[in-house]
Short mmCIF file of N, CA and C in Angstrom, two decimals:
data_model
loop_
_atom_site.label_atom_id
_atom_site.label_comp_id
_atom_site.label_asym_id
_atom_site.label_seq_id
_atom_site.Cartn_x
_atom_site.Cartn_y
_atom_site.Cartn_z
N MET A 1 -4.84 -7.24 -12.27
CA MET A 1 -5.95 -6.33 -12.35
C MET A 1 -6.33 -5.78 -10.94
N LEU A 2 -6.35 -6.71 -9.98
CA LEU A 2 -6.69 -6.27 -8.59
C LEU A 2 -5.68 -5.24 -8.11
N GLN A 3 -4.42 -5.45 -8.40
CA GLN A 3 -3.39 -4.51 -7.93
C GLN A 3 -3.61 -3.13 -8.55
N ARG A 4 -3.91 -3.08 -9.84
CA ARG A 4 -4.15 -1.82 -10.51
C ARG A 4 -5.33 -1.06 -9.87
N ILE A 5 -6.40 -1.79 -9.62
CA ILE A 5 -7.58 -1.17 -9.02
C ILE A 5 -7.29 -0.68 -7.60
N ASN A 6 -6.63 -1.54 -6.83
CA ASN A 6 -6.30 -1.17 -5.46
C ASN A 6 -5.35 0.02 -5.38
N ASN A 7 -4.41 0.09 -6.31
CA ASN A 7 -3.47 1.20 -6.35
C ASN A 7 -4.22 2.51 -6.58
N ALA A 8 -5.12 2.53 -7.54
CA ALA A 8 -5.88 3.72 -7.84
C ALA A 8 -6.78 4.09 -6.67
N LEU A 9 -7.45 3.11 -6.08
CA LEU A 9 -8.28 3.39 -4.91
C LEU A 9 -7.45 3.95 -3.75
N GLY A 10 -6.31 3.41 -3.54
CA GLY A 10 -5.42 3.91 -2.49
C GLY A 10 -5.03 5.36 -2.70
N ARG A 11 -4.71 5.71 -3.93
CA ARG A 11 -4.33 7.10 -4.23
C ARG A 11 -5.51 8.04 -3.98
N MET A 12 -6.72 7.60 -4.32
CA MET A 12 -7.90 8.42 -4.10
C MET A 12 -8.16 8.56 -2.62
N MET A 13 -7.96 7.51 -1.85
CA MET A 13 -8.18 7.58 -0.42
C MET A 13 -7.19 8.55 0.23
N VAL A 14 -5.95 8.48 -0.17
CA VAL A 14 -4.93 9.40 0.39
C VAL A 14 -5.30 10.84 0.08
N ALA A 15 -5.84 11.09 -1.10
CA ALA A 15 -6.22 12.44 -1.50
C ALA A 15 -7.55 12.85 -0.90
N GLY A 16 -8.26 11.93 -0.25
CA GLY A 16 -9.56 12.25 0.33
C GLY A 16 -10.65 12.42 -0.71
N ASP A 17 -10.56 11.67 -1.80
CA ASP A 17 -11.51 11.80 -2.91
C ASP A 17 -12.44 10.58 -2.97
N GLU A 18 -12.95 10.20 -1.85
CA GLU A 18 -13.77 8.97 -1.76
C GLU A 18 -15.21 9.17 -2.13
N THR A 19 -15.57 10.39 -2.52
CA THR A 19 -16.96 10.62 -2.89
C THR A 19 -17.11 10.86 -4.40
N SER A 20 -15.99 10.75 -5.12
CA SER A 20 -16.04 11.02 -6.56
C SER A 20 -16.61 9.85 -7.34
N TRP A 21 -16.98 10.17 -8.59
CA TRP A 21 -17.47 9.13 -9.49
C TRP A 21 -16.37 8.08 -9.74
N ASP A 22 -15.13 8.55 -9.89
CA ASP A 22 -13.99 7.64 -10.12
C ASP A 22 -13.91 6.59 -9.01
N TYR A 23 -14.02 7.06 -7.77
CA TYR A 23 -13.91 6.17 -6.63
C TYR A 23 -15.02 5.12 -6.65
N GLY A 24 -16.23 5.57 -6.87
CA GLY A 24 -17.39 4.65 -6.92
C GLY A 24 -17.25 3.64 -8.01
N PHE A 25 -16.76 4.09 -9.17
CA PHE A 25 -16.55 3.19 -10.32
C PHE A 25 -15.50 2.13 -9.96
N MET A 26 -14.42 2.60 -9.32
CA MET A 26 -13.35 1.66 -8.97
C MET A 26 -13.80 0.63 -7.95
N GLU A 27 -14.60 1.07 -6.99
CA GLU A 27 -15.16 0.11 -6.02
C GLU A 27 -16.02 -0.94 -6.72
N SER A 28 -16.80 -0.46 -7.70
CA SER A 28 -17.70 -1.36 -8.42
C SER A 28 -16.91 -2.41 -9.19
N ILE A 29 -15.88 -1.98 -9.93
CA ILE A 29 -15.14 -2.98 -10.72
C ILE A 29 -14.26 -3.85 -9.81
N LEU A 30 -13.87 -3.32 -8.65
CA LEU A 30 -13.12 -4.16 -7.69
C LEU A 30 -13.99 -5.31 -7.26
N GLU A 31 -15.22 -5.04 -6.92
CA GLU A 31 -16.14 -6.11 -6.48
C GLU A 31 -16.37 -7.10 -7.65
N GLN A 32 -16.50 -6.58 -8.82
CA GLN A 32 -16.71 -7.43 -9.99
C GLN A 32 -15.54 -8.39 -10.20
N VAL A 33 -14.33 -7.87 -10.13
CA VAL A 33 -13.15 -8.70 -10.33
C VAL A 33 -12.97 -9.71 -9.20
N GLN A 34 -13.25 -9.25 -7.96
CA GLN A 34 -13.12 -10.14 -6.82
C GLN A 34 -14.13 -11.29 -6.92
N ASN A 35 -15.23 -11.08 -7.61
CA ASN A 35 -16.24 -12.14 -7.81
C ASN A 35 -15.95 -12.97 -9.02
N GLY A 36 -14.77 -12.79 -9.63
CA GLY A 36 -14.36 -13.64 -10.75
C GLY A 36 -14.87 -13.25 -12.10
N ARG A 37 -15.44 -12.05 -12.22
CA ARG A 37 -15.97 -11.63 -13.50
C ARG A 37 -14.96 -10.73 -14.19
N ALA A 38 -14.89 -10.85 -15.50
CA ALA A 38 -13.97 -10.03 -16.30
C ALA A 38 -14.58 -8.67 -16.54
N LEU A 39 -13.72 -7.69 -16.82
CA LEU A 39 -14.17 -6.35 -17.15
C LEU A 39 -14.53 -6.29 -18.63
N SER A 40 -15.47 -5.46 -18.95
CA SER A 40 -15.80 -5.23 -20.37
C SER A 40 -14.76 -4.31 -20.97
N HIS A 41 -14.77 -4.18 -22.26
CA HIS A 41 -13.85 -3.29 -22.97
C HIS A 41 -14.00 -1.85 -22.45
N ASN A 42 -15.24 -1.40 -22.30
CA ASN A 42 -15.47 -0.04 -21.80
C ASN A 42 -15.00 0.14 -20.37
N GLN A 43 -15.22 -0.86 -19.53
CA GLN A 43 -14.75 -0.75 -18.15
C GLN A 43 -13.19 -0.67 -18.12
N GLU A 44 -12.53 -1.44 -18.95
CA GLU A 44 -11.05 -1.39 -19.03
C GLU A 44 -10.61 -0.03 -19.51
N ARG A 45 -11.34 0.56 -20.48
CA ARG A 45 -10.99 1.88 -20.98
C ARG A 45 -11.14 2.92 -19.88
N HIS A 46 -12.21 2.86 -19.08
CA HIS A 46 -12.40 3.78 -17.99
C HIS A 46 -11.33 3.60 -16.93
N LEU A 47 -10.97 2.35 -16.66
CA LEU A 47 -9.90 2.08 -15.70
C LEU A 47 -8.62 2.76 -16.12
N GLN A 48 -8.26 2.65 -17.38
CA GLN A 48 -7.06 3.29 -17.88
C GLN A 48 -7.12 4.81 -17.75
N GLN A 49 -8.28 5.40 -18.04
CA GLN A 49 -8.44 6.83 -17.90
C GLN A 49 -8.30 7.28 -16.44
N ILE A 50 -8.87 6.51 -15.55
CA ILE A 50 -8.79 6.83 -14.13
C ILE A 50 -7.38 6.72 -13.66
N GLU A 51 -6.68 5.65 -14.08
CA GLU A 51 -5.28 5.51 -13.71
C GLU A 51 -4.46 6.70 -14.15
N GLY A 52 -4.78 7.21 -15.33
CA GLY A 52 -4.08 8.39 -15.86
C GLY A 52 -4.34 9.62 -14.98
N ARG A 53 -5.57 9.77 -14.54
CA ARG A 53 -5.91 10.92 -13.68
C ARG A 53 -5.26 10.83 -12.30
N TRP A 54 -4.91 9.61 -11.88
CA TRP A 54 -4.34 9.39 -10.54
C TRP A 54 -2.90 8.89 -10.60
N SER A 55 -2.22 9.14 -11.71
CA SER A 55 -0.81 8.74 -11.83
C SER A 55 0.06 9.66 -11.00
N ASP A 56 1.32 9.31 -10.82
CA ASP A 56 2.25 10.16 -10.11
C ASP A 56 2.33 11.53 -10.78
N GLU A 57 2.37 11.56 -12.07
CA GLU A 57 2.49 12.82 -12.82
C GLU A 57 1.25 13.68 -12.60
N ALA A 58 0.07 13.07 -12.68
CA ALA A 58 -1.15 13.85 -12.49
C ALA A 58 -1.26 14.39 -11.06
N LEU A 59 -0.85 13.61 -10.08
CA LEU A 59 -0.92 14.07 -8.68
C LEU A 59 0.08 15.20 -8.46
N ALA A 60 1.27 15.05 -9.06
CA ALA A 60 2.27 16.13 -8.95
C ALA A 60 1.76 17.42 -9.60
N SER A 61 1.12 17.31 -10.73
CA SER A 61 0.59 18.44 -11.41
C SER A 61 -0.49 19.12 -10.57
N ARG A 62 -1.35 18.33 -9.94
CA ARG A 62 -2.38 18.90 -9.06
C ARG A 62 -1.74 19.64 -7.91
N ALA A 63 -0.72 19.03 -7.31
CA ALA A 63 -0.02 19.67 -6.16
C ALA A 63 0.61 20.99 -6.60
N ASN A 64 1.27 20.99 -7.77
CA ASN A 64 1.87 22.22 -8.25
C ASN A 64 0.86 23.30 -8.54
N PHE A 65 -0.29 22.92 -9.08
CA PHE A 65 -1.33 23.86 -9.41
C PHE A 65 -1.86 24.47 -8.09
N THR A 66 -2.07 23.61 -7.09
CA THR A 66 -2.59 24.08 -5.83
C THR A 66 -1.58 25.01 -5.13
N ASP A 67 -0.32 24.70 -5.23
CA ASP A 67 0.73 25.53 -4.61
C ASP A 67 0.86 26.88 -5.27
N ASN A 68 0.58 26.93 -6.55
CA ASN A 68 0.70 28.20 -7.29
C ASN A 68 -0.60 28.86 -7.36
#
């Protein structure tokens, strides 16, 4: 779980998107997991959605859109 969260946070940092809601949410659940607490079903659902928005495919699509 920590690796998944850190991977998404890292992608956001590289893109310079550290002020987004996604970034703040990921920081929040990172702290929660580091403190030994499990994620709720809704938090896990949001995590999956955020991972989708920051996947290799999504980032490539954004880059292509920006280039065109």
